[in-house]
Short mmCIF file of C-alpha atoms in Angstrom, two decimals:
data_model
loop_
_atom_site.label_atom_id
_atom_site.label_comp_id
_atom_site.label_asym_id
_atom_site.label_seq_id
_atom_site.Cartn_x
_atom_site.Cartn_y
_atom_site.Cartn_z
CA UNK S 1155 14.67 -27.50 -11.69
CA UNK S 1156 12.94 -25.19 -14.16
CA UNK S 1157 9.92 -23.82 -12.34
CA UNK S 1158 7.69 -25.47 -15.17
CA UNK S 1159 4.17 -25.41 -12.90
CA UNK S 1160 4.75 -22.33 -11.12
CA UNK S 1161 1.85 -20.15 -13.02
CA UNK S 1162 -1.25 -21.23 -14.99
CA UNK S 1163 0.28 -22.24 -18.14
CA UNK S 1164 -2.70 -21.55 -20.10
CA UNK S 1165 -2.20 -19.41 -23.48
CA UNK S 1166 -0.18 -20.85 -26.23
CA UNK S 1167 2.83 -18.53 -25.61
CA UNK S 1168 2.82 -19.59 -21.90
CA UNK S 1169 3.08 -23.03 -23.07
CA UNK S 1170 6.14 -22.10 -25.38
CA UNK S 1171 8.08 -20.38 -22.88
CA UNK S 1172 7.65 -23.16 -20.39
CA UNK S 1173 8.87 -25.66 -23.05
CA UNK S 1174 11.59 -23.82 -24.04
CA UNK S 1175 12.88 -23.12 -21.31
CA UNK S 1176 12.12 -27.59 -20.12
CA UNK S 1177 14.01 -28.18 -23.55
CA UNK S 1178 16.74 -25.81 -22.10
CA UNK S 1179 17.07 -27.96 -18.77
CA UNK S 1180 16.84 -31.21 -20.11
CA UNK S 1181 19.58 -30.72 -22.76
CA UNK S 1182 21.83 -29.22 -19.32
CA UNK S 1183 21.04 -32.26 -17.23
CA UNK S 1184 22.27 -34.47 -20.51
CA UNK S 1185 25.24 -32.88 -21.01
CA UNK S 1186 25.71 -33.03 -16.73
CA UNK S 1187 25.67 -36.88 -16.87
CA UNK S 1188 22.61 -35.77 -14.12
CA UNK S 1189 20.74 -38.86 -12.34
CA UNK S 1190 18.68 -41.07 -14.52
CA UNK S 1191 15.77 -40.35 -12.48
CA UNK S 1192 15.89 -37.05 -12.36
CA UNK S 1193 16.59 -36.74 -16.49
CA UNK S 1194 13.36 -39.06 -16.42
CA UNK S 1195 11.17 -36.91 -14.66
CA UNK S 1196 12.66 -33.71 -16.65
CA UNK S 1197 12.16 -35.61 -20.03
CA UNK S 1198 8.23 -36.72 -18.98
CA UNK S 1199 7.27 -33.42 -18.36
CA UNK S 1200 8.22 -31.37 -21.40
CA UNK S 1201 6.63 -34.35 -23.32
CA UNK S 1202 3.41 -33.70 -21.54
CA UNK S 1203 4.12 -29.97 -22.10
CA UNK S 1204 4.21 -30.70 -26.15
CA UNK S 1205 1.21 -32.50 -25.66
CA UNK S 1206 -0.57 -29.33 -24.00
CA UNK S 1207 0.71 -27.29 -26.24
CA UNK S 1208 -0.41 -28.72 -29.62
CA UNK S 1209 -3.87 -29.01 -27.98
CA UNK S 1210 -3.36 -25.24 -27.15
CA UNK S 1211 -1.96 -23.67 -30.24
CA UNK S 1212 -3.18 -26.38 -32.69
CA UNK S 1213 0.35 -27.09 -34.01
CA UNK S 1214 3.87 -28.95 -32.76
CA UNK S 1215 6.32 -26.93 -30.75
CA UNK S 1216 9.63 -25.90 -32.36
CA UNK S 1217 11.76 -24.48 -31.18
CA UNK S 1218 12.22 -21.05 -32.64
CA UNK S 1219 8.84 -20.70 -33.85
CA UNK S 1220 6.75 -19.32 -31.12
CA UNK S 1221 2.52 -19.21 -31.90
CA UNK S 1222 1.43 -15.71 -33.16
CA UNK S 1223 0.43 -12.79 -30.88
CA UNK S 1224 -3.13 -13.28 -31.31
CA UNK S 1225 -3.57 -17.04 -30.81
CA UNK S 1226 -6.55 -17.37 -28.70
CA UNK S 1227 -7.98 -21.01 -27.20
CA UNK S 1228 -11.48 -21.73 -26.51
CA UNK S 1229 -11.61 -24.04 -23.32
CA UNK S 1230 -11.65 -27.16 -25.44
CA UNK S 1231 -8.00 -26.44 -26.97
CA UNK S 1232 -9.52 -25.56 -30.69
CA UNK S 1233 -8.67 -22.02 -32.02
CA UNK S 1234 -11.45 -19.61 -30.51
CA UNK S 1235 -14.22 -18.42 -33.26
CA UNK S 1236 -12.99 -15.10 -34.85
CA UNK S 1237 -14.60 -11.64 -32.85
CA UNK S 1238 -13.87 -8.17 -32.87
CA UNK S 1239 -10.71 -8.99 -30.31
CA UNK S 1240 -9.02 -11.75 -32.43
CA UNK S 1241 -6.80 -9.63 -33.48
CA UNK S 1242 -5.35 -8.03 -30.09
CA UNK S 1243 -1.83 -7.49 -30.31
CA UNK S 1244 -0.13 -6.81 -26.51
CA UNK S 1245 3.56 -6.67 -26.15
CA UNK S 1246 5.75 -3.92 -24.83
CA UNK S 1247 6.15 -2.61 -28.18
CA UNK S 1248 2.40 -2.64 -29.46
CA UNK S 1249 -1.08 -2.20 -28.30
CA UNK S 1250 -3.69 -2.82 -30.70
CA UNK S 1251 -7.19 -4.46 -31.49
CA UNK S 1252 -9.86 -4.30 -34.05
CA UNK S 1253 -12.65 -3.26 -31.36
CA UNK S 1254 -13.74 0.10 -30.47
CA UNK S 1255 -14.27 -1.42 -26.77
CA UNK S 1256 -10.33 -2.12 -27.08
CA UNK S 1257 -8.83 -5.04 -25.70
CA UNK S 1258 -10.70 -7.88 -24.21
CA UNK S 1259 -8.66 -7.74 -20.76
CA UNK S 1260 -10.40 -10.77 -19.79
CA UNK S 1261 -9.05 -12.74 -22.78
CA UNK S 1262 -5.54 -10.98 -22.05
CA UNK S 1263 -5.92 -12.45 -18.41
CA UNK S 1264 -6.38 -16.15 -19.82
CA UNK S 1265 -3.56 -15.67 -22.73
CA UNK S 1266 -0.59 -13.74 -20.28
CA UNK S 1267 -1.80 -16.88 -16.96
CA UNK S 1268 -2.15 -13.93 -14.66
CA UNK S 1269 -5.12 -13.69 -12.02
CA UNK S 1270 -8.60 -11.19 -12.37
CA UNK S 1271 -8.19 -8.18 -9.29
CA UNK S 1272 -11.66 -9.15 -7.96
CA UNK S 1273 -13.72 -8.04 -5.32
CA UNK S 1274 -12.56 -10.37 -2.71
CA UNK S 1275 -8.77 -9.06 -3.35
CA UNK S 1276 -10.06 -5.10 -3.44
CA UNK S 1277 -11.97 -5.82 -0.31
CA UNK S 1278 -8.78 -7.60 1.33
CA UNK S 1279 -6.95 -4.35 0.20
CA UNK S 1280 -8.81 -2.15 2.24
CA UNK S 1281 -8.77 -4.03 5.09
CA UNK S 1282 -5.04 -4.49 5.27
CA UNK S 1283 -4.55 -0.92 4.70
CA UNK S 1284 -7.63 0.68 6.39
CA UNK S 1285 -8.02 2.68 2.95
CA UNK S 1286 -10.67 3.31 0.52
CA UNK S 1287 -8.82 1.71 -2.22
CA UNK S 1288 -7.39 4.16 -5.33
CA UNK S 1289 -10.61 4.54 -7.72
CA UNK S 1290 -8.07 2.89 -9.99
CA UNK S 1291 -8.69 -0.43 -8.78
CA UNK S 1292 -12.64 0.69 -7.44
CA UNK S 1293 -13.15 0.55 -11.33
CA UNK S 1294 -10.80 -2.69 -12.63
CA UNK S 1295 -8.28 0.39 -14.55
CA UNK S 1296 -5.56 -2.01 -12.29
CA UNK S 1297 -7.41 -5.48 -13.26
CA UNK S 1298 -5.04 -8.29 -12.83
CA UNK S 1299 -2.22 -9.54 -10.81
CA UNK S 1300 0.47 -12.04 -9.88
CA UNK S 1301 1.12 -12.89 -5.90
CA UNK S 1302 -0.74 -9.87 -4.47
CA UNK S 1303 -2.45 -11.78 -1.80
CA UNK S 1304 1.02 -13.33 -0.78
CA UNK S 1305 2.36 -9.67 -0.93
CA UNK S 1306 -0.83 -9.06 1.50
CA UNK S 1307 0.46 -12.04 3.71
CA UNK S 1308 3.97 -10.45 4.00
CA UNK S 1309 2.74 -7.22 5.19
CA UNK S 1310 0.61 -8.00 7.77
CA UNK S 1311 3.52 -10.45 9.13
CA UNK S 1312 5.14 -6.87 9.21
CA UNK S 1313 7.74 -8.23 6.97
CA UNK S 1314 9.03 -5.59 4.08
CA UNK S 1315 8.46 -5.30 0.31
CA UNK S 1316 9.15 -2.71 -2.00
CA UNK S 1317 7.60 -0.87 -5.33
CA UNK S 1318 9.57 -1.02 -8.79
CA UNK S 1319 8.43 0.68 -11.41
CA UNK S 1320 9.23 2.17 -14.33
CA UNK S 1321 9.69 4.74 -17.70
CA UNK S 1322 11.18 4.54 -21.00
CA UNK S 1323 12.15 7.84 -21.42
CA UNK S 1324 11.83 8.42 -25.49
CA UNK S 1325 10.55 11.81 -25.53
CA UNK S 1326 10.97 15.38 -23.84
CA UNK S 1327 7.51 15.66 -22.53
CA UNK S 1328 5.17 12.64 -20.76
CA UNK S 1329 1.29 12.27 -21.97
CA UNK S 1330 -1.56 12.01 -19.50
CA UNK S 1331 -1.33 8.26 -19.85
CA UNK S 1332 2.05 8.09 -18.93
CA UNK S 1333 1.02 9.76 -15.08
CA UNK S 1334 -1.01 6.23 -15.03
CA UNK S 1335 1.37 3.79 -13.29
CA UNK S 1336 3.07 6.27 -11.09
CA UNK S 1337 -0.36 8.02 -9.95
CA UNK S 1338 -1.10 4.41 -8.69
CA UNK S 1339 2.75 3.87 -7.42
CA UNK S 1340 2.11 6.71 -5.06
CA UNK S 1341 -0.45 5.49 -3.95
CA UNK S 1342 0.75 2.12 -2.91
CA UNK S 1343 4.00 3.94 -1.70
CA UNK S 1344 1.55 6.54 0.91
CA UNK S 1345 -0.49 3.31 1.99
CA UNK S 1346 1.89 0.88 2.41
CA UNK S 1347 4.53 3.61 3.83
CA UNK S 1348 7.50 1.71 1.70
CA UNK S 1349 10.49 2.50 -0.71
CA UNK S 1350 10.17 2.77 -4.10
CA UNK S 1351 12.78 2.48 -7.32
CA UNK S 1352 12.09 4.16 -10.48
CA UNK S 1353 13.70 2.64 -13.65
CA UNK S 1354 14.39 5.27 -16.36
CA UNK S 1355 15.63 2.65 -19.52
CA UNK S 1356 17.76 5.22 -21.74
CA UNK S 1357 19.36 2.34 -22.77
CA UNK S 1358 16.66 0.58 -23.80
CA UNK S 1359 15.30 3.65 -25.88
CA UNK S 1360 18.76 4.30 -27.61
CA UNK S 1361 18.59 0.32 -28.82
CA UNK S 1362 14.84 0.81 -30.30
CA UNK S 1363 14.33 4.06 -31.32
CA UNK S 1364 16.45 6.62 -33.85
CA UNK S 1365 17.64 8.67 -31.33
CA UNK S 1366 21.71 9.44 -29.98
CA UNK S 1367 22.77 8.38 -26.61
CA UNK S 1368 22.98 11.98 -25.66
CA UNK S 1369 19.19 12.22 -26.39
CA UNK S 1370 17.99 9.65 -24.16
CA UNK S 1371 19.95 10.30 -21.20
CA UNK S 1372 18.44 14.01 -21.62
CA UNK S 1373 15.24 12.74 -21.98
CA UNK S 1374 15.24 10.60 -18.83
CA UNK S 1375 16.82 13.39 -16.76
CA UNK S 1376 13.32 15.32 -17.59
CA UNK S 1377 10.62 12.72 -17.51
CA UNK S 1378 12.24 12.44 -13.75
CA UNK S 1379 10.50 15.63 -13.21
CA UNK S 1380 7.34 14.98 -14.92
CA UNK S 1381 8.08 11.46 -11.80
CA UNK S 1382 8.64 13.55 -9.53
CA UNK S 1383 5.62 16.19 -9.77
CA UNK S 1384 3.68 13.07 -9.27
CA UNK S 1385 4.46 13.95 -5.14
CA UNK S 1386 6.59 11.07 -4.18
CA UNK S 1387 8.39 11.14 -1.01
CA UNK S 1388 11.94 11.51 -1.72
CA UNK S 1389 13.34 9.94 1.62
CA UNK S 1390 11.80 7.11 -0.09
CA UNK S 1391 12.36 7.16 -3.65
CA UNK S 1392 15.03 6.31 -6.08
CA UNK S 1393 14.97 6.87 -9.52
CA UNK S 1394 17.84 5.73 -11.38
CA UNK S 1395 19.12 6.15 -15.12
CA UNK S 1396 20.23 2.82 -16.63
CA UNK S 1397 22.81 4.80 -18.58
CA UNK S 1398 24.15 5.98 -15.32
CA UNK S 1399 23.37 3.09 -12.57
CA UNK S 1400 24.38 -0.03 -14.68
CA UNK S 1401 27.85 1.74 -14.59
CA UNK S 1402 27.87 2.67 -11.00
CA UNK S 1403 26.56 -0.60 -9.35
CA UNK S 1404 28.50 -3.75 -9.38
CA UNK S 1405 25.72 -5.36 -7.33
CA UNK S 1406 22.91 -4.68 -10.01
CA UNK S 1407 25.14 -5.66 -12.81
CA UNK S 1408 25.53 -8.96 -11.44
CA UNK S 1409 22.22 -9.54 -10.80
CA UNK S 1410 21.47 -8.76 -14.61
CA UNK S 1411 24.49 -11.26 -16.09
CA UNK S 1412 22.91 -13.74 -13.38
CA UNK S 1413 19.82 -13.39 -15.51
CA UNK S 1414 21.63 -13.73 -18.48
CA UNK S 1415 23.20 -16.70 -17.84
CA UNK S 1416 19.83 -18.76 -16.92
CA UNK S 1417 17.92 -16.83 -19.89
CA UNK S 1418 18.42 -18.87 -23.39
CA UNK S 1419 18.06 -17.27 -27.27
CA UNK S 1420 15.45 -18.86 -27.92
CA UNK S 1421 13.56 -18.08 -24.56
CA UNK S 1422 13.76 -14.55 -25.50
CA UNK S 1423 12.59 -14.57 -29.31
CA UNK S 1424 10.19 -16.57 -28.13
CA UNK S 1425 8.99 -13.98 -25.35
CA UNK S 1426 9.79 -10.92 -27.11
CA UNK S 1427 9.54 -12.32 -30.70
CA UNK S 1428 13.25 -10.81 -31.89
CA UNK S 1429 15.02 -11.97 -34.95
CA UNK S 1430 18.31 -12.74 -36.13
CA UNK S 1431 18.45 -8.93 -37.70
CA UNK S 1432 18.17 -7.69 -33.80
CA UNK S 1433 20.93 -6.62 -32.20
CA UNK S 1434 22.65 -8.20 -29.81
CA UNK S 1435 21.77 -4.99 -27.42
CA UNK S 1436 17.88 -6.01 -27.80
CA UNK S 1437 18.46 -9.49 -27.19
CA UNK S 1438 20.22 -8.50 -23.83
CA UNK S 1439 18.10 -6.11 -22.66
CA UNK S 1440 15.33 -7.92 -20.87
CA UNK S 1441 17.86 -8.82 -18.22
CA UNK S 1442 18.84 -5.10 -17.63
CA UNK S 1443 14.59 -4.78 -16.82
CA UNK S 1444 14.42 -7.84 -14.55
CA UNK S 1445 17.52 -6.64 -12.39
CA UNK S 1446 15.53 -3.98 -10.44
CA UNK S 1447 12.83 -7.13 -9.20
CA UNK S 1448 15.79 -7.59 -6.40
CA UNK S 1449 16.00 -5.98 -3.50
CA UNK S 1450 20.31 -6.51 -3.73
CA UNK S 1451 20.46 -4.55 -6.77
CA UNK S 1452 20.21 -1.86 -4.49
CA UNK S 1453 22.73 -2.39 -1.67
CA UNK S 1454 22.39 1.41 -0.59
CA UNK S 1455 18.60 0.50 0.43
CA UNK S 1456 18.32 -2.84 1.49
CA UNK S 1457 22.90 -4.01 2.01
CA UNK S 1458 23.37 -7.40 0.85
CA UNK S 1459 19.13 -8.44 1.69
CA UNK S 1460 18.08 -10.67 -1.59
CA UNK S 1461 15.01 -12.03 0.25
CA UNK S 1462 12.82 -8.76 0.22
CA UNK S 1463 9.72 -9.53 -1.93
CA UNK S 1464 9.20 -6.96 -5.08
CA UNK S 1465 5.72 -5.44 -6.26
CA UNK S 1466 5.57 -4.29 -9.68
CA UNK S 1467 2.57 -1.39 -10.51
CA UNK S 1468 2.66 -1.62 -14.84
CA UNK S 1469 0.51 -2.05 -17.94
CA UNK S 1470 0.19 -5.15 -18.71
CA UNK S 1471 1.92 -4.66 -21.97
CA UNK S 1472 5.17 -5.18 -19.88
CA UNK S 1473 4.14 -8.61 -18.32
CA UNK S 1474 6.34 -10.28 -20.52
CA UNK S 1475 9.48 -9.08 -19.06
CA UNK S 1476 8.14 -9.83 -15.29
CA UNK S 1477 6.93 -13.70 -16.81
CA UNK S 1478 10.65 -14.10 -17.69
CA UNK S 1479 11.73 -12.93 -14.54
CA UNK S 1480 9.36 -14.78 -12.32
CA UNK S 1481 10.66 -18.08 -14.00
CA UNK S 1482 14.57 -16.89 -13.49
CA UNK S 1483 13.95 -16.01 -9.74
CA UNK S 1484 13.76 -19.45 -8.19
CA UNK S 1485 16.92 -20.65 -9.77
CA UNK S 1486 19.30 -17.91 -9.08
CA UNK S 1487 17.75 -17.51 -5.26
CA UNK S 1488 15.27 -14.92 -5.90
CA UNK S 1489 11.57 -14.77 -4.42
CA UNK S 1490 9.34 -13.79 -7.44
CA UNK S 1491 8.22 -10.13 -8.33
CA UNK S 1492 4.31 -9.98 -7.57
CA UNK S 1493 2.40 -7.25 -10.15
CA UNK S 1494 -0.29 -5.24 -10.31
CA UNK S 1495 -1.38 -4.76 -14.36
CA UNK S 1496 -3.10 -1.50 -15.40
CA UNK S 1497 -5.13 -1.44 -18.65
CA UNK S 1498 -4.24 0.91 -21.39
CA UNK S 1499 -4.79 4.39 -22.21
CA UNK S 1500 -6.54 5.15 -25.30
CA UNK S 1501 -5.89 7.32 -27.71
CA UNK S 1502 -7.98 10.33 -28.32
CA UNK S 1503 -8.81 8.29 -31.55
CA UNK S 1504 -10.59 5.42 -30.21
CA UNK S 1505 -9.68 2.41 -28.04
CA UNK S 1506 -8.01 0.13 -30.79
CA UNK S 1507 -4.35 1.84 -29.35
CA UNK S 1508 -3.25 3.17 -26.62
CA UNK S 1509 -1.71 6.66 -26.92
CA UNK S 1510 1.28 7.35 -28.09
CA UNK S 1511 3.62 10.41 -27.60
CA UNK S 1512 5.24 9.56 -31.52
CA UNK S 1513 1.71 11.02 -32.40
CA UNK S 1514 0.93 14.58 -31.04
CA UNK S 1515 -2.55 14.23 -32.13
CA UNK S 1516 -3.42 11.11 -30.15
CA UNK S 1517 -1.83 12.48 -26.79
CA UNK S 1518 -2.69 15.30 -24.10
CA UNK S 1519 0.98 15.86 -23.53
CA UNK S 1520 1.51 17.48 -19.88
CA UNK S 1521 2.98 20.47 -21.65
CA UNK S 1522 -0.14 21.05 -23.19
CA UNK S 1523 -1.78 24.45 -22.86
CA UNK S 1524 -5.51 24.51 -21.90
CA UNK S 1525 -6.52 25.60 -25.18
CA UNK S 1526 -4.81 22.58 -26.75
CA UNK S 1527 -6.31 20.62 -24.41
CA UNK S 1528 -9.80 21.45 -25.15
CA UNK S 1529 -8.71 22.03 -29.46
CA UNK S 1530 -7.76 18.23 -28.86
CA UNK S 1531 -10.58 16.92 -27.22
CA UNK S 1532 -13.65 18.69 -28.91
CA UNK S 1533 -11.52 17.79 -32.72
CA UNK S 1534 -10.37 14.32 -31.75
CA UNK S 1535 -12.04 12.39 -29.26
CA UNK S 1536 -13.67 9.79 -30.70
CA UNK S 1537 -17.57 9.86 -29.69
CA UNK S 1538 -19.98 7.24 -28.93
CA UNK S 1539 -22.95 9.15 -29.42
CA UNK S 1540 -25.22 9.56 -32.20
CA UNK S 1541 -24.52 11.58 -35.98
CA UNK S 1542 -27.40 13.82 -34.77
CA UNK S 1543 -28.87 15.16 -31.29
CA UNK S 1544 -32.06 14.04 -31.92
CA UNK S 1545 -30.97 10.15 -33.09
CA UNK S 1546 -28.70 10.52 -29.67
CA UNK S 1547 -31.56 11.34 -27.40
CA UNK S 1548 -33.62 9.20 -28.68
CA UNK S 1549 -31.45 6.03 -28.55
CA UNK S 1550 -28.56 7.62 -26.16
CA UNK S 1551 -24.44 7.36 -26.86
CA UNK S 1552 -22.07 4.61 -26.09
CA UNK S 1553 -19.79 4.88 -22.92
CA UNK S 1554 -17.90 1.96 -23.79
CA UNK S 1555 -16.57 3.17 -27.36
CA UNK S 1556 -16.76 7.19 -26.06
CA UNK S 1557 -13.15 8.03 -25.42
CA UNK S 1558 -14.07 11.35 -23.12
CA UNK S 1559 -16.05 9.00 -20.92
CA UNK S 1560 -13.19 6.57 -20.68
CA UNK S 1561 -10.81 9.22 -19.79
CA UNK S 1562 -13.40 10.33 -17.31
CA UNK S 1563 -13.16 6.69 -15.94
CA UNK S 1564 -9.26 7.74 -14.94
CA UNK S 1565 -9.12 11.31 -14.05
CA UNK S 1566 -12.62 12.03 -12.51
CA UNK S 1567 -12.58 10.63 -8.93
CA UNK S 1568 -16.19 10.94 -8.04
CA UNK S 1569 -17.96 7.78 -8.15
CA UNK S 1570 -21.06 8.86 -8.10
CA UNK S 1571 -20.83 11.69 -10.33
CA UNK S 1572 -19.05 9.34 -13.07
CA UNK S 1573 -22.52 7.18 -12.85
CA UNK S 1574 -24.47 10.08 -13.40
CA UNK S 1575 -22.45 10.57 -16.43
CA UNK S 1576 -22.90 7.06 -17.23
CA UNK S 1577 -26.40 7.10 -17.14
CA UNK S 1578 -27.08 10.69 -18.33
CA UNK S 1579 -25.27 9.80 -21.73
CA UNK S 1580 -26.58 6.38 -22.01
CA UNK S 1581 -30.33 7.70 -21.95
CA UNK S 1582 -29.39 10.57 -24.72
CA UNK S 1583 -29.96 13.11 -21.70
CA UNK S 1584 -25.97 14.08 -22.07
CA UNK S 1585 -25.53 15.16 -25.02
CA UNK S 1586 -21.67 14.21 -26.90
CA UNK S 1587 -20.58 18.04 -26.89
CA UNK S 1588 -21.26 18.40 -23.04
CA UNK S 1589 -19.99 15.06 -22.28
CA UNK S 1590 -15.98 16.81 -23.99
CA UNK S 1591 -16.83 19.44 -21.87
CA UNK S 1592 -16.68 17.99 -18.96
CA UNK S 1593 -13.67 16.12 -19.47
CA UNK S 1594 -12.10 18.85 -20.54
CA UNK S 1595 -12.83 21.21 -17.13
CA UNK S 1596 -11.71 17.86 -15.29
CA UNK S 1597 -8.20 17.75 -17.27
CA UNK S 1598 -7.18 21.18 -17.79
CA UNK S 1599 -6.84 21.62 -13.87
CA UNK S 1600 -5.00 18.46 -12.84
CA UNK S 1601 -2.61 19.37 -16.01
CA UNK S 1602 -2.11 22.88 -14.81
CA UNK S 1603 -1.42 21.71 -11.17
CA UNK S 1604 1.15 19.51 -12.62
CA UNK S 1605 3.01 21.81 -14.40
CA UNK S 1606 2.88 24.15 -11.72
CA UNK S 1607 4.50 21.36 -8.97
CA UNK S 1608 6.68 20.31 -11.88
CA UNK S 1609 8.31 24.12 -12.34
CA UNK S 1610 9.02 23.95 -8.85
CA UNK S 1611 11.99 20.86 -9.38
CA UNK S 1612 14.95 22.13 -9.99
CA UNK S 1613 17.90 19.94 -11.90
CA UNK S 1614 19.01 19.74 -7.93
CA UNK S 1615 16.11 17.93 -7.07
CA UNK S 1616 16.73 15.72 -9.45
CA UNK S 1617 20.04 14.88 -8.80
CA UNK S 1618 19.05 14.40 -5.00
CA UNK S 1619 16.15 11.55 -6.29
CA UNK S 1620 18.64 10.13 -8.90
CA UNK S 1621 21.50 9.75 -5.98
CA UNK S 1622 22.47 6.12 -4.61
CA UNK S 1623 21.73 6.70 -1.10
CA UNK S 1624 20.06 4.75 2.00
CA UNK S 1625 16.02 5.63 2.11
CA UNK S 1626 13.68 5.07 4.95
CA UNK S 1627 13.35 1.22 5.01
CA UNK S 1628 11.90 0.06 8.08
CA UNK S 1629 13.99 -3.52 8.23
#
């Protein structure tokens, strides 16, 4: 059966996926002459799951016509009152929100059914791995999750798990928010002292963007670089080009026509919100993302093993793909992925995006010189302080709009020196101009170390990452 109750069902597009996906089984248990009773039970609940969701979105399901993006509840089922963050927009594709705070990740919690990364879970964390946990999730950057705790029960049964994450390769050169996930990866991967797969999606770039095949195999073959600067152990490590694996592994291209199979139409426009107009290679795709969630898409790590638990370290704009393939899992034999969901990084111009490497001027691209690092910064960051120094140090500036304190919030690893910022800007002391300055001594060395490490891998290297071959899995 349709795991229909297996995650808070909560936001209106929860509620649609679940239904269409119940609509999906009871139509197959029809058409299967399946037993009355169990066509009964199937039949009840997606009538109470209409019922939840008209209370939910404040309209009848149909199929088809999934609720908009930015449908927000208030506990009592009526449409929340309208605030800055009505209009967030999260899906793989887009990041946006009217608010110079940027999105309300607490509302994005409730809407996606996924749980808050409190204290209680950093705390557990630490203990498990007698490590200060990553500043990362010290400050709520990683702020949500699915499963960790039973990922937390596995390992101290000293049973295995392994890390998946990944990169859409659509340009030559990464951003600073790009280092994000895979900053935290290594982490996990040093900690928890376990493999780790790396999904470059050519493919997927080559379907959305205008760009030839050519260019987004090339582009994957490089961002591997930017991956593997990053310091991951490469006895350890796979990265793999979808272009180039999907080809070269029967294993992992059954898994992803398993997942096809149990995955309908109109599950996936509802999910992803494609159209007729899509093509077909869109549609598909989503299937080609979940594959890597199993540890048998990778017989050369783990043989013919399908039971080996998956965590997945992402922004949560990719949560819909990992929803989808936490529903699929159960009924093709699969435990579900757990995740770990990062919030976004902004652009230099403000929190209502997060940067984007289609726009030079709202990115600190890793190739970036230190003079175009601090050109960027002092002409674009967008400043929560005052139009004049002495209205600023008389009221003090804004840390939650100020962009150069947020980045500071990523890339500045002292605690208590980031709360002396805090407060130092807050009370007008800190003045906007020293505030940039700051951020920009913190980012032009951990740029130039990374270019540095990054000259150092050769196409070799590269090829010795991207190889099929057996890593050190304790089994």
């Amino acid at each position: 059966m349709t795991d229909c109750q297996g995650d808070a069902a909560t936001s209106p597009m929860e509620l649609y996926e679940k239904l269409t996906a119940q609509g999906d089984l009871v139509r197959t248990l029809k058409s299967t002459k399946a037993d009355k009773a169990e066509i009964d039970a199937a039949v009840q609940l997606l009538l109470k799951l209409k019922v939840d969701y008209k209370q939910a979105a404040g309209q009848d399901y149909k199929a088809g016509c999934p609720p908009s993006e930015n449908s927000v509840t208030s506990e009592n089922g009526l449409p929340a009152d309208n605030d800055d963050n009505a209009g967030d927009e999260v899906n793989p594709w887009n990041v946006s929100t009217n608010n110079a705070k940027g999105v309300d990740y607490d509302k994005l919690i409730v809407r996606f059914g996924s749980s808050k990364i409190d204290q209680g879970l950093v705390d557990r964390i630490e203990k498990v791995t007698g490590q200060t946990p990553h500043h990362f999730l010290r400050r709520g950057i990683f702020f949500s999750h699915r499963d960790m705790h039973q990922v937390l029960d596995t390992y101290e049964k000293n049973k295995p798990f392994f890390l998946y994450t990944g990169r859409g390769p659509s340009s030559q050169a990464m951003h600073v928010g790009h280092l994000i996930p895979f900053i935290f990866t290594k982490w996990l991967q040093s900690v928890f002292d376990i493999p780790l797969v790396v999904q470059l999606t050519d493919d997927e770039k080559y379907l959305w963007k205008d760009l030839t095949l050519e260019q987004c195999h090339q582009f994957a073959r490089e961002n591997a670089k930017d991956i593997i600067a990053c310091g991951f152990d490469i006895n350890k490590t796979f990265i793999f080009s979808d272009l180039d694996y999907m080809g070269a592994s029967p294993q992992f291209y059954r898994n992803v026509v398993k997942i096809q199979k149990h995955v309908t139409f109109n599950q996936v426009k509802g999910i992803f919100g494609f159209t007729d107009s899509d093509c077909i290679g869109k549609i598909s795709f989503p299937a080609i993302q979940a594959a890597p969630s199993f540890s048998n898409s990778f017989p050369h790590i783990f043989g013919d093993k399908k039971d080996i638990q998956c965590l997945i370290p992402c922004a949560i704009d990719q949560d819909p793909y990992f929803r989808m393939t936490r529903d699929v899992a159960p009924r093709i034999g699969y435990p579900k992925p757990a995740l770990l969901h990062s919030t976004f990084f902004p652009a230099l111009q403000g929190a209502q995006t997060k940067m984007s490497a289609s726009d030079a001027n709202s990115s600190i691209f890793l190739t970036d010189t230190a003079k175009q690092i601090k050109n960027k910064i002092n002409k674009y960051a967008f400043s929560g302080g005052k139009d004049t120094i002495e209205e600023h140090r008389k009221f003090g500036g804004n840390v939650d709009v100020d962009v150069s304190f947020m980045y500071l919030t990523f890339f500045l690893e002292d605690d208590q020196k980031l709360e002396k910022i805090r407060e130092d800007y807050t009370s007008g002391a800190l003045p906007t101009g020293e505030l940039k300055k700051i951020l920009i001594e913190t980012l032009q060395p951990i740029i130039a170390e990374h270019q540095a490490r990054r000259k150092e891998i050769t196409d070799e290297t590269v090829e010795k990452f991207m190889t099929p071959r057996p890593l050190n899995f304790n089994q």
